[in-house]
Amino acid sequence: MNQAVQEWINSDPDPETRRELESLSEHELAERFSAPLTFGTAGLRGPVRGGPHGMNVAVVIRTTAGLGAWLKAHGHSGSHVVVGRDARHGSEAFATAAAEVLAADGFDVTLLPRPLPTPVLAFAVRSLGATAGIQITASHNPAADNGYKVYLDGGSQLVSPADREIESAIAKVSGASSIARTPVTAVDNTAPDNSVIDNYIRRVSTLPHGQARNIRIALTPLHGVGGDTALAALHAAGFTDVHVVAEQFDPDPDFPTVAFPNPEEPGAADALLALADTVNADLAIALDPDADRCAVGVHDGDGWRMLRGDETGVLLADHVLSTAQPNSLVATTIVSSTLLSKLAPTRGARFACTLTGFKWLTRAGDGLVYAYEEAIGHCVDPDAVRDKDGISAAVLVADLVATLSENDRTLLDVLDDYALEFGYHHGDQVSRRVDDVADITTIMDRVRNNPPHEICGEAVMFEDLATPDSPLRTDAVVFTGATTRIVIRPSGTEPKLKCYLEVVIPVAARSELVDAQAAAKARTTQLRAFAENL
């Protein structure tokens, strides 16, 4: 065992992870100490385990000390920081450790008292005027993971160069056991009219535009922390006929009924759709475990299906714009559908396209009223929550469904209207999980060095977004043809290569819609085969 490893073990304040590390082989230790966790999408994520390449108390202590040093260096000594958590393995200990390090470093710390949705933390940072916020969560990652998410700038996610600067500050921090900690008492979140959660629910309850409330909703929080808050928000907004998936309602860090706790994953929403069918619901809602994402299920023909994130995204954008000021801004990302860019100007709004992630979307520009990304993330109230928020999105979707039902219309009817107005847009995604992240670099290099000029019989133009002159510089490539758009990029949070597919077929009359849908789906099948064989 080399000296650096032994020093880490000696300075680890958690006896459990000390014993874990001491039991590992030299090969296993080499992997744990190969590199520290680094900031990805707004923070750290990794498996709950000992060593610098895992989520554990020592890593959280050192990360928080680095964050504190960075805040002080930027003139924020003694400022207010909010710390929250979800219900994953280790979350309570990690949140407590982060709060205690900040308190000992002279910061004014608000520690939220129980597992709460990530949007509540983002709301708290903004509403309390805090300098920063920390949410302990791994969102929809597998059960073995946890994470450390950082908010700055009025409740927006961390962006570069701050992330790299904080990493540099962390690297200068000494051993975890030498860092001072001061006990912190969690805030009383039960006092009426004086709690973050009550204020958040009151804010969300004001979002509906219409008066209709006579719909039935099926809901699942997928074993996460969004259940109670979502129910309270829906009830406060007037939607009281809500049925929940009982076996998935209480927080459970093992996520026992789903292979992956992500509503986008095949099978994850099966129990929800079964419940919706049983109770004859008008709408099905699935939140991811930290409730910052919202997936929507609808009755389609003889059964139920989940809408794609792009479908929900444009529906919510149109609903928000129906009451927004002229020239308001809506935004989505480079990997989302192109439909919003066509809808926005017809509704008197501006449109912005950003890099992937809400850390960029919420900074899209002045006058932002709505932003979404295809991965079922929706920011419907950026004045209150500068991040994706599954609960407020659920309330606004319920409002839209109830409003439409007054005229015997559905979300699918509106999507058909969009097809007639803008062409039928059909999206899909291919995610290739890899065991070695180096494989992703190999594939990206191969595509860049020898890009095809034709894909599945259609001529395409190639654009490399990693070049210095790209207006949206990122590690991604784009192929665009007459009916086809493909974006290929590495995932920012998981060991995956992601390929985003879109096919657009013009529709001149409603009688052509079925044929256009069939043609788009057939074309998408061809594109999937191309993406799977990169």
Short mmCIF file of C-alpha atoms in Angstrom, two decimals:
data_model
loop_
_atom_site.label_atom_id
_atom_site.label_comp_id
_atom_site.label_asym_id
_atom_site.label_seq_id
_atom_site.Cartn_x
_atom_site.Cartn_y
_atom_site.Cartn_z
CA MET A 1 0.00 0.00 0.00
CA ASN A 2 1.58 3.26 -1.12
CA GLN A 3 1.91 6.32 1.08
CA ALA A 4 -0.89 8.36 -0.57
CA VAL A 5 -3.39 5.54 -0.09
CA GLN A 6 -2.37 5.05 3.54
CA GLU A 7 -2.61 8.78 4.23
CA TRP A 8 -6.14 8.84 2.78
CA ILE A 9 -7.20 5.88 4.93
CA ASN A 10 -5.66 7.42 8.04
CA SER A 11 -7.54 10.68 7.42
CA ASP A 12 -10.91 9.09 6.56
CA PRO A 13 -13.28 10.00 9.45
CA ASP A 14 -15.70 7.18 8.60
CA PRO A 15 -14.64 3.87 10.21
CA GLU A 16 -16.77 1.89 7.76
CA THR A 17 -15.02 3.17 4.64
CA ARG A 18 -11.64 2.89 6.38
CA ARG A 19 -12.27 -0.80 6.99
CA GLU A 20 -13.53 -1.20 3.44
CA LEU A 21 -10.38 0.30 1.94
CA GLU A 22 -8.11 -1.71 4.21
CA SER A 23 -9.72 -4.92 2.94
CA LEU A 24 -9.14 -4.23 -0.75
CA SER A 25 -6.45 -5.75 -2.96
CA GLU A 26 -3.73 -3.62 -4.52
CA HIS A 27 -5.54 -3.82 -7.85
CA GLU A 28 -8.83 -2.66 -6.32
CA LEU A 29 -7.09 0.16 -4.47
CA ALA A 30 -5.43 1.30 -7.68
CA GLU A 31 -8.85 1.68 -9.28
CA ARG A 32 -10.29 3.57 -6.29
CA PHE A 33 -7.32 5.97 -6.28
CA SER A 34 -6.83 6.29 -10.04
CA ALA A 35 -8.48 9.73 -10.07
CA PRO A 36 -10.87 11.76 -7.94
CA LEU A 37 -14.50 12.23 -8.90
CA THR A 38 -14.82 15.32 -11.08
CA PHE A 39 -17.64 17.76 -11.68
CA GLY A 40 -19.91 16.66 -14.50
CA THR A 41 -23.44 18.01 -14.84
CA ALA A 42 -23.36 20.54 -11.99
CA GLY A 43 -21.58 18.29 -9.52
CA LEU A 44 -20.16 14.93 -8.57
CA ARG A 45 -21.72 11.51 -9.08
CA GLY A 46 -20.33 8.09 -8.33
CA PRO A 47 -20.80 4.83 -6.48
CA VAL A 48 -21.16 4.96 -2.70
CA ARG A 49 -17.82 3.49 -1.60
CA GLY A 50 -14.52 4.44 -0.01
CA GLY A 51 -11.67 6.26 -1.72
CA PRO A 52 -11.40 9.42 -3.83
CA HIS A 53 -13.21 7.79 -6.78
CA GLY A 54 -16.42 7.23 -4.83
CA MET A 55 -19.07 9.06 -2.87
CA ASN A 56 -18.28 8.92 0.85
CA VAL A 57 -17.99 11.19 3.87
CA ALA A 58 -14.31 11.95 3.25
CA VAL A 59 -14.97 13.02 -0.35
CA VAL A 60 -17.94 15.16 0.74
CA ILE A 61 -15.90 16.85 3.48
CA ARG A 62 -13.02 17.69 1.15
CA THR A 63 -15.37 18.81 -1.64
CA THR A 64 -17.23 21.10 0.74
CA ALA A 65 -13.99 22.55 2.09
CA GLY A 66 -12.95 23.28 -1.49
CA LEU A 67 -16.31 24.87 -2.27
CA GLY A 68 -16.03 27.00 0.88
CA ALA A 69 -12.55 28.15 -0.10
CA TRP A 70 -13.82 29.07 -3.57
CA LEU A 71 -16.76 31.03 -2.16
CA LYS A 72 -14.42 32.95 0.14
CA ALA A 73 -12.03 33.68 -2.70
CA HIS A 74 -14.94 35.21 -4.62
CA GLY A 75 -15.99 37.51 -1.78
CA HIS A 76 -18.68 35.36 -0.16
CA SER A 77 -17.23 34.73 3.29
CA GLY A 78 -19.95 34.15 5.87
CA SER A 79 -22.68 34.05 3.22
CA HIS A 80 -25.82 31.90 3.29
CA VAL A 81 -25.66 28.32 1.92
CA VAL A 82 -28.56 25.84 1.79
CA VAL A 83 -27.95 22.08 2.05
CA GLY A 84 -30.52 19.45 1.08
CA ARG A 85 -30.65 15.75 0.31
CA ASP A 86 -32.62 12.91 -1.19
CA ALA A 87 -33.15 9.48 0.42
CA ARG A 88 -30.33 7.52 -1.23
CA HIS A 89 -27.76 5.47 0.64
CA GLY A 90 -25.45 7.85 2.47
CA SER A 91 -27.46 11.01 1.75
CA GLU A 92 -28.18 11.94 5.36
CA ALA A 93 -24.57 11.51 6.46
CA PHE A 94 -23.27 13.38 3.41
CA ALA A 95 -25.65 16.33 3.86
CA THR A 96 -24.80 16.57 7.57
CA ALA A 97 -21.08 16.51 6.84
CA ALA A 98 -21.39 19.23 4.18
CA ALA A 99 -23.43 21.47 6.49
CA GLU A 100 -20.99 20.99 9.37
CA VAL A 101 -17.93 21.85 7.26
CA LEU A 102 -19.54 25.05 6.00
CA ALA A 103 -20.68 26.05 9.50
CA ALA A 104 -17.18 25.59 10.88
CA ASP A 105 -15.88 27.70 8.00
CA GLY A 106 -18.06 30.62 9.08
CA PHE A 107 -20.95 30.28 6.63
CA ASP A 108 -24.61 30.77 7.55
CA VAL A 109 -26.03 27.31 6.84
CA THR A 110 -29.61 26.19 6.36
CA LEU A 111 -29.82 22.38 6.54
CA LEU A 112 -33.14 21.10 5.24
CA PRO A 113 -34.58 18.62 7.75
CA ARG A 114 -35.60 15.62 5.66
CA PRO A 115 -35.26 14.12 2.19
CA LEU A 116 -36.79 16.59 -0.26
CA PRO A 117 -36.94 17.02 -4.05
CA THR A 118 -34.02 18.72 -5.75
CA PRO A 119 -36.30 21.51 -7.07
CA VAL A 120 -37.11 22.47 -3.48
CA LEU A 121 -33.40 23.03 -2.86
CA ALA A 122 -33.12 25.11 -6.05
CA PHE A 123 -36.19 27.10 -4.95
CA ALA A 124 -34.72 27.62 -1.48
CA VAL A 125 -31.44 28.99 -2.82
CA ARG A 126 -33.30 31.54 -4.95
CA SER A 127 -36.09 32.45 -2.53
CA LEU A 128 -33.77 32.80 0.49
CA GLY A 129 -31.18 34.77 -1.45
CA ALA A 130 -28.47 32.23 -0.68
CA THR A 131 -25.06 32.40 -2.30
CA ALA A 132 -24.97 28.66 -2.95
CA GLY A 133 -26.81 25.42 -2.46
CA ILE A 134 -25.76 21.79 -2.15
CA GLN A 135 -28.11 18.93 -2.91
CA ILE A 136 -26.99 15.39 -2.10
CA THR A 137 -28.54 13.33 -4.90
CA ALA A 138 -27.75 11.09 -7.83
CA SER A 139 -31.10 11.86 -9.47
CA HIS A 140 -32.05 8.86 -11.64
CA ASN A 141 -28.72 7.00 -11.44
CA PRO A 142 -28.64 3.36 -10.27
CA ALA A 143 -29.21 2.58 -6.59
CA ALA A 144 -25.49 2.13 -5.86
CA ASP A 145 -24.73 5.78 -6.70
CA ASN A 146 -24.98 9.10 -4.96
CA GLY A 147 -23.90 12.61 -5.83
CA TYR A 148 -23.19 16.19 -4.78
CA LYS A 149 -24.90 18.90 -6.82
CA VAL A 150 -23.94 22.58 -6.54
CA TYR A 151 -26.12 25.62 -7.23
CA LEU A 152 -24.90 29.19 -7.66
CA ASP A 153 -26.14 32.38 -9.36
CA GLY A 154 -29.58 32.71 -7.83
CA GLY A 155 -30.32 29.01 -7.84
CA SER A 156 -28.84 27.99 -11.18
CA GLN A 157 -26.59 24.98 -11.58
CA LEU A 158 -22.82 25.30 -11.46
CA VAL A 159 -21.08 26.05 -14.78
CA SER A 160 -17.54 26.48 -16.06
CA PRO A 161 -15.13 27.90 -15.15
CA ALA A 162 -16.40 27.72 -11.57
CA ASP A 163 -16.48 23.91 -11.64
CA ARG A 164 -12.83 23.61 -12.62
CA GLU A 165 -11.85 26.31 -10.14
CA ILE A 166 -13.62 24.47 -7.32
CA GLU A 167 -11.88 21.24 -8.33
CA SER A 168 -8.56 23.06 -8.05
CA ALA A 169 -9.53 24.28 -4.59
CA ILE A 170 -10.49 20.74 -3.55
CA ALA A 171 -7.10 19.43 -4.69
CA LYS A 172 -5.43 21.77 -2.20
CA VAL A 173 -7.50 20.54 0.75
CA SER A 174 -5.76 18.45 3.41
CA GLY A 175 -7.00 15.14 4.81
CA ALA A 176 -10.69 14.94 5.66
CA SER A 177 -10.19 14.23 9.37
CA SER A 178 -8.25 17.49 9.80
CA ILE A 179 -11.09 19.66 8.49
CA ALA A 180 -13.15 21.37 11.18
CA ARG A 181 -16.86 20.59 11.55
CA THR A 182 -19.49 22.37 13.65
CA PRO A 183 -22.84 20.68 14.42
CA VAL A 184 -25.83 22.17 12.57
CA THR A 185 -29.47 21.89 13.57
CA ALA A 186 -31.84 21.30 10.67
CA VAL A 187 -34.43 24.04 10.14
CA ASP A 188 -37.95 23.51 11.42
CA ASN A 189 -39.76 22.77 8.21
CA THR A 190 -43.14 22.29 9.85
CA ALA A 191 -43.91 25.81 11.04
CA PRO A 192 -46.96 27.08 9.15
CA ASP A 193 -46.37 29.93 6.67
CA ASN A 194 -42.68 29.90 7.43
CA SER A 195 -41.15 26.90 5.70
CA VAL A 196 -39.34 26.45 2.42
CA ILE A 197 -41.54 23.53 1.43
CA ASP A 198 -44.80 25.38 2.19
CA ASN A 199 -43.64 28.38 0.21
CA TYR A 200 -42.63 26.15 -2.67
CA ILE A 201 -46.01 24.39 -2.72
CA ARG A 202 -47.84 27.72 -2.59
CA ARG A 203 -45.82 28.96 -5.55
CA VAL A 204 -46.45 25.82 -7.62
CA SER A 205 -50.18 25.98 -6.86
CA THR A 206 -50.40 29.35 -8.65
CA LEU A 207 -49.11 28.02 -11.99
CA PRO A 208 -52.33 26.70 -13.60
CA HIS A 209 -53.87 28.98 -16.21
CA GLY A 210 -57.33 27.47 -16.46
CA GLN A 211 -60.16 26.79 -14.04
CA ALA A 212 -60.89 23.15 -14.93
CA ARG A 213 -59.83 20.54 -12.36
CA ASN A 214 -62.08 17.56 -13.11
CA ILE A 215 -59.47 15.01 -14.16
CA ARG A 216 -58.10 11.83 -12.61
CA ILE A 217 -54.34 11.46 -12.28
CA ALA A 218 -52.16 8.39 -11.74
CA LEU A 219 -48.81 9.19 -10.10
CA THR A 220 -45.57 7.46 -9.17
CA PRO A 221 -42.42 8.94 -7.60
CA LEU A 222 -40.47 5.73 -8.46
CA HIS A 223 -39.36 5.13 -4.85
CA GLY A 224 -37.93 8.65 -4.72
CA VAL A 225 -38.57 11.71 -2.59
CA GLY A 226 -41.17 13.48 -4.75
CA GLY A 227 -44.35 11.69 -3.68
CA ASP A 228 -45.51 13.74 -0.71
CA THR A 229 -44.53 17.06 -2.26
CA ALA A 230 -46.16 16.24 -5.59
CA LEU A 231 -49.40 15.23 -3.90
CA ALA A 232 -49.40 18.38 -1.79
CA ALA A 233 -48.73 20.57 -4.83
CA LEU A 234 -51.41 18.92 -6.95
CA HIS A 235 -53.94 19.16 -4.12
CA ALA A 236 -53.06 22.80 -3.46
CA ALA A 237 -53.62 23.52 -7.15
CA GLY A 238 -57.04 21.86 -6.98
CA PHE A 239 -56.25 18.45 -8.48
CA THR A 240 -57.49 16.13 -5.75
CA ASP A 241 -58.41 12.97 -7.71
CA VAL A 242 -54.90 11.48 -7.62
CA HIS A 243 -54.11 7.76 -7.40
CA VAL A 244 -50.59 6.64 -6.53
CA VAL A 245 -48.59 3.49 -7.25
CA ALA A 246 -48.53 2.31 -3.64
CA GLU A 247 -45.52 0.00 -3.91
CA GLN A 248 -43.41 2.85 -5.39
CA PHE A 249 -44.62 5.74 -3.25
CA ASP A 250 -42.41 5.67 -0.15
CA PRO A 251 -38.71 6.52 -0.59
CA ASP A 252 -36.57 3.40 -0.91
CA PRO A 253 -32.88 3.76 -1.84
CA ASP A 254 -32.82 0.24 -3.31
CA PHE A 255 -35.53 1.02 -5.92
CA PRO A 256 -36.79 -2.57 -5.65
CA THR A 257 -39.47 -2.57 -8.38
CA VAL A 258 -37.42 -1.08 -11.24
CA ALA A 259 -34.17 -2.11 -12.91
CA PHE A 260 -33.18 1.56 -13.35
CA PRO A 261 -35.01 4.34 -11.45
CA ASN A 262 -35.52 6.45 -14.56
CA PRO A 263 -38.99 6.92 -16.09
CA GLU A 264 -37.37 6.89 -19.56
CA GLU A 265 -36.05 3.35 -19.14
CA PRO A 266 -38.11 0.52 -20.67
CA GLY A 267 -40.42 -0.99 -18.06
CA ALA A 268 -39.89 1.70 -15.42
CA ALA A 269 -43.37 3.14 -15.92
CA ASP A 270 -45.21 -0.17 -16.36
CA ALA A 271 -46.78 -0.09 -12.90
CA LEU A 272 -47.88 3.50 -13.44
CA LEU A 273 -49.55 2.77 -16.77
CA ALA A 274 -51.24 -0.31 -15.32
CA LEU A 275 -52.66 1.83 -12.51
CA ALA A 276 -53.78 4.50 -14.97
CA ASP A 277 -55.64 1.88 -16.97
CA THR A 278 -57.21 0.33 -13.85
CA VAL A 279 -58.54 3.61 -12.44
CA ASN A 280 -59.46 5.03 -15.85
CA ALA A 281 -57.15 8.01 -15.40
CA ASP A 282 -56.96 11.02 -17.69
CA LEU A 283 -53.25 11.52 -17.11
CA ALA A 284 -50.28 9.50 -15.82
CA ILE A 285 -47.27 11.18 -14.19
CA ALA A 286 -43.91 9.60 -13.32
CA LEU A 287 -41.29 11.56 -11.41
CA ASP A 288 -37.67 10.48 -11.24
CA PRO A 289 -36.22 9.80 -7.75
CA ASP A 290 -35.26 13.40 -6.91
CA ALA A 291 -38.37 14.75 -8.69
CA ASP A 292 -36.58 17.13 -11.01
CA ARG A 293 -37.91 15.27 -14.07
CA CYS A 294 -41.47 14.58 -15.15
CA ALA A 295 -42.61 11.89 -17.60
CA VAL A 296 -46.16 11.96 -18.95
CA GLY A 297 -48.32 8.98 -19.84
CA VAL A 298 -51.39 9.21 -22.10
CA HIS A 299 -54.12 6.90 -23.31
CA ASP A 300 -53.36 6.12 -26.95
CA GLY A 301 -55.77 3.90 -28.86
CA ASP A 302 -56.40 0.73 -26.87
CA GLY A 303 -53.63 1.27 -24.33
CA TRP A 304 -51.31 3.69 -22.59
CA ARG A 305 -47.91 5.04 -23.58
CA MET A 306 -45.38 7.49 -22.24
CA LEU A 307 -44.86 10.66 -24.23
CA ARG A 308 -41.34 11.44 -25.34
CA GLY A 309 -39.68 14.35 -23.60
CA ASP A 310 -39.83 16.38 -26.82
CA GLU A 311 -43.58 15.84 -27.07
CA THR A 312 -44.21 17.00 -23.52
CA GLY A 313 -41.70 19.81 -24.03
CA VAL A 314 -43.48 21.48 -26.93
CA LEU A 315 -46.91 20.97 -25.33
CA LEU A 316 -45.79 22.75 -22.16
CA ALA A 317 -44.00 25.47 -24.12
CA ASP A 318 -47.18 26.25 -26.04
CA HIS A 319 -49.22 26.23 -22.82
CA VAL A 320 -46.80 28.62 -21.08
CA LEU A 321 -46.71 30.94 -24.10
CA SER A 322 -50.51 31.11 -24.19
CA THR A 323 -50.37 33.52 -21.24
CA ALA A 324 -46.82 34.87 -21.53
CA GLN A 325 -45.84 38.39 -22.53
CA PRO A 326 -45.06 38.94 -26.24
CA ASN A 327 -41.43 38.38 -27.18
CA SER A 328 -40.86 36.01 -24.25
CA LEU A 329 -38.03 33.51 -24.58
CA VAL A 330 -38.30 29.72 -24.74
CA ALA A 331 -35.29 27.44 -24.99
CA THR A 332 -34.17 23.90 -25.57
CA THR A 333 -30.88 22.15 -26.34
CA ILE A 334 -28.95 20.93 -29.35
CA VAL A 335 -30.12 17.35 -28.80
CA SER A 336 -33.83 18.16 -28.56
CA SER A 337 -36.40 18.27 -31.34
CA THR A 338 -36.35 21.15 -33.80
CA LEU A 339 -40.13 21.60 -33.37
CA LEU A 340 -39.89 24.29 -30.66
CA SER A 341 -37.76 26.47 -32.93
CA LYS A 342 -40.65 26.45 -35.44
CA LEU A 343 -43.47 26.89 -32.92
CA ALA A 344 -41.95 29.79 -30.96
CA PRO A 345 -42.06 32.49 -33.68
CA THR A 346 -45.65 31.58 -34.60
CA ARG A 347 -46.59 32.26 -30.96
CA GLY A 348 -44.82 35.62 -30.86
CA ALA A 349 -41.88 34.30 -28.84
CA ARG A 350 -38.12 34.20 -29.18
CA PHE A 351 -36.25 30.88 -29.30
CA ALA A 352 -32.82 29.91 -28.02
CA CYS A 353 -30.81 26.73 -28.45
CA THR A 354 -28.15 25.90 -25.85
CA LEU A 355 -25.70 23.20 -24.94
CA THR A 356 -27.12 20.16 -23.20
CA GLY A 357 -28.05 20.67 -19.55
CA PHE A 358 -30.12 23.03 -17.48
CA LYS A 359 -27.02 24.85 -16.31
CA TRP A 360 -27.04 26.34 -19.83
CA LEU A 361 -30.80 26.42 -20.44
CA THR A 362 -31.58 28.63 -17.46
CA ARG A 363 -28.94 31.08 -18.71
CA ALA A 364 -30.41 31.16 -22.24
CA GLY A 365 -31.26 34.86 -22.06
CA ASP A 366 -33.48 37.59 -20.68
CA GLY A 367 -37.20 37.04 -20.62
CA LEU A 368 -36.97 33.26 -20.25
CA VAL A 369 -40.39 31.79 -19.45
CA TYR A 370 -39.82 28.12 -20.28
CA ALA A 371 -37.02 25.68 -21.06
CA TYR A 372 -36.88 21.96 -21.60
CA GLU A 373 -34.56 19.16 -22.62
CA GLU A 374 -35.61 15.91 -24.25
CA ALA A 375 -34.61 13.89 -21.18
CA ILE A 376 -38.00 14.77 -19.56
CA GLY A 377 -36.67 17.90 -17.86
CA HIS A 378 -38.90 20.99 -17.81
CA CYS A 379 -38.42 24.44 -16.28
CA VAL A 380 -41.91 25.95 -16.28
CA ASP A 381 -41.36 28.72 -13.70
CA PRO A 382 -37.81 30.07 -14.03
CA ASP A 383 -38.56 33.07 -11.83
CA ALA A 384 -38.92 30.66 -8.89
CA VAL A 385 -36.86 27.59 -9.83
CA ARG A 386 -33.91 28.05 -12.18
CA ASP A 387 -33.66 24.36 -12.91
CA LYS A 388 -35.77 21.50 -14.17
CA ASP A 389 -38.67 20.77 -11.84
CA GLY A 390 -40.81 17.66 -12.20
CA ILE A 391 -43.42 18.74 -9.67
CA SER A 392 -44.26 22.13 -11.15
CA ALA A 393 -44.25 20.51 -14.60
CA ALA A 394 -46.72 17.89 -13.36
CA VAL A 395 -49.07 20.58 -12.08
CA LEU A 396 -48.93 22.48 -15.37
CA VAL A 397 -49.47 19.32 -17.43
CA ALA A 398 -52.51 18.57 -15.28
CA ASP A 399 -53.76 22.09 -15.97
CA LEU A 400 -53.32 21.60 -19.71
CA VAL A 401 -55.05 18.20 -19.74
CA ALA A 402 -57.96 19.54 -17.66
CA THR A 403 -58.32 22.60 -19.89
CA LEU A 404 -58.35 20.47 -23.04
CA SER A 405 -60.84 18.03 -21.55
CA GLU A 406 -63.37 20.82 -21.25
CA ASN A 407 -63.51 20.77 -25.06
CA ASP A 408 -63.22 16.97 -25.36
CA ARG A 409 -59.63 17.24 -26.56
CA THR A 410 -56.44 15.50 -25.49
CA LEU A 411 -52.69 16.02 -25.61
CA LEU A 412 -52.55 13.71 -28.63
CA ASP A 413 -55.04 15.92 -30.47
CA VAL A 414 -52.75 18.90 -29.94
CA LEU A 415 -49.72 16.93 -31.14
CA ASP A 416 -51.65 16.10 -34.32
CA ASP A 417 -52.33 19.81 -34.75
CA TYR A 418 -48.58 20.46 -34.56
CA ALA A 419 -47.97 17.86 -37.27
CA LEU A 420 -50.33 19.69 -39.61
CA GLU A 421 -48.81 23.05 -38.77
CA PHE A 422 -45.11 22.18 -38.73
CA GLY A 423 -44.74 18.63 -40.12
CA TYR A 424 -44.71 15.37 -38.19
CA HIS A 425 -41.64 15.30 -35.92
CA HIS A 426 -40.63 11.87 -34.68
CA GLY A 427 -37.75 11.45 -32.26
CA ASP A 428 -35.85 8.52 -30.81
CA GLN A 429 -32.63 7.85 -28.96
CA VAL A 430 -29.98 5.15 -28.97
CA SER A 431 -27.89 4.89 -25.79
CA ARG A 432 -24.87 2.63 -25.90
CA ARG A 433 -23.61 1.79 -22.42
CA VAL A 434 -19.89 0.91 -22.30
CA ASP A 435 -17.71 -0.80 -19.73
CA ASP A 436 -14.67 1.29 -20.66
CA VAL A 437 -15.28 5.02 -21.23
CA ALA A 438 -12.30 5.02 -23.61
CA ASP A 439 -14.56 3.19 -26.07
CA ILE A 440 -16.68 6.34 -26.35
CA THR A 441 -13.64 8.40 -27.37
CA THR A 442 -12.72 5.76 -29.94
CA ILE A 443 -16.18 5.88 -31.54
CA MET A 444 -16.30 9.69 -31.55
CA ASP A 445 -12.85 9.88 -33.17
CA ARG A 446 -13.88 7.37 -35.82
CA VAL A 447 -17.01 9.35 -36.70
CA ARG A 448 -15.10 12.65 -36.82
CA ASN A 449 -12.25 11.31 -38.94
CA ASN A 450 -14.44 9.54 -41.48
CA PRO A 451 -17.96 11.04 -41.41
CA PRO A 452 -20.48 9.54 -43.85
CA HIS A 453 -21.91 11.79 -46.55
CA GLU A 454 -25.01 9.64 -46.83
CA ILE A 455 -27.03 7.91 -44.10
CA CYS A 456 -29.65 5.31 -44.97
CA GLY A 457 -29.90 6.59 -48.55
CA GLU A 458 -30.20 10.29 -47.69
CA ALA A 459 -27.46 12.85 -48.26
CA VAL A 460 -26.38 14.54 -45.03
CA MET A 461 -24.23 17.48 -43.97
CA PHE A 462 -21.71 16.96 -41.17
CA GLU A 463 -21.01 19.43 -38.36
CA ASP A 464 -18.43 18.96 -35.61
CA LEU A 465 -19.46 21.02 -32.58
CA ALA A 466 -16.03 20.54 -30.96
CA THR A 467 -14.28 22.84 -33.43
CA PRO A 468 -13.09 26.22 -32.10
CA ASP A 469 -15.42 28.20 -34.39
CA SER A 470 -18.58 26.34 -33.31
CA PRO A 471 -21.08 28.76 -31.70
CA LEU A 472 -22.12 25.96 -29.31
CA ARG A 473 -18.81 24.27 -28.66
CA THR A 474 -19.13 20.81 -27.13
CA ASP A 475 -18.09 17.21 -27.69
CA ALA A 476 -20.78 16.34 -30.24
CA VAL A 477 -21.32 15.87 -33.96
CA VAL A 478 -24.45 16.56 -36.01
CA PHE A 479 -25.69 15.04 -39.27
CA THR A 480 -28.50 16.88 -41.08
CA GLY A 481 -30.44 15.78 -44.17
CA ALA A 482 -33.70 16.67 -45.88
CA THR A 483 -35.76 14.67 -43.35
CA THR A 484 -33.10 13.55 -40.92
CA ARG A 485 -31.16 14.94 -37.97
CA ILE A 486 -28.74 12.91 -35.83
CA VAL A 487 -26.73 14.25 -32.88
CA ILE A 488 -24.04 12.03 -31.36
CA ARG A 489 -22.36 12.85 -28.05
CA PRO A 490 -21.02 11.26 -24.86
CA SER A 491 -23.34 11.34 -21.84
CA GLY A 492 -22.42 13.89 -19.21
CA THR A 493 -23.50 11.71 -16.29
CA GLU A 494 -23.20 8.04 -17.30
CA PRO A 495 -20.79 5.78 -19.26
CA LYS A 496 -22.91 5.99 -22.41
CA LEU A 497 -22.67 7.19 -25.98
CA LYS A 498 -25.96 8.87 -26.91
CA CYS A 499 -27.40 9.24 -30.39
CA TYR A 500 -30.42 11.53 -30.75
CA LEU A 501 -32.54 10.89 -33.83
CA GLU A 502 -35.21 13.05 -35.44
CA VAL A 503 -37.22 12.55 -38.63
CA VAL A 504 -39.54 15.27 -39.99
CA ILE A 505 -42.21 14.42 -42.59
CA PRO A 506 -44.38 17.19 -44.11
CA VAL A 507 -48.13 16.79 -43.63
CA ALA A 508 -50.47 18.76 -45.92
CA ALA A 509 -53.78 17.38 -44.68
CA ARG A 510 -55.08 15.40 -41.70
CA SER A 511 -55.75 12.47 -44.04
CA GLU A 512 -51.98 12.21 -44.61
CA LEU A 513 -51.08 12.02 -40.94
CA VAL A 514 -51.19 8.23 -40.53
CA ASP A 515 -48.98 7.70 -43.58
CA ALA A 516 -46.55 10.39 -42.40
CA GLN A 517 -46.30 8.75 -38.98
CA ALA A 518 -45.61 5.36 -40.57
CA ALA A 519 -42.97 6.82 -42.89
CA ALA A 520 -41.25 8.62 -40.01
CA LYS A 521 -41.17 5.52 -37.83
CA ALA A 522 -39.81 3.39 -40.69
CA ARG A 523 -37.08 5.96 -41.31
CA THR A 524 -36.28 6.08 -37.59
CA THR A 525 -35.85 2.31 -37.53
CA GLN A 526 -33.22 2.67 -40.25
CA LEU A 527 -31.47 5.40 -38.30
CA ARG A 528 -31.47 3.27 -35.14
CA ALA A 529 -29.64 0.53 -37.03
CA PHE A 530 -27.07 3.08 -38.21
CA ALA A 531 -26.54 4.41 -34.67
CA GLU A 532 -26.29 0.97 -33.11
CA ASN A 533 -23.51 0.02 -35.51
CA LEU A 534 -21.29 3.08 -35.21
#
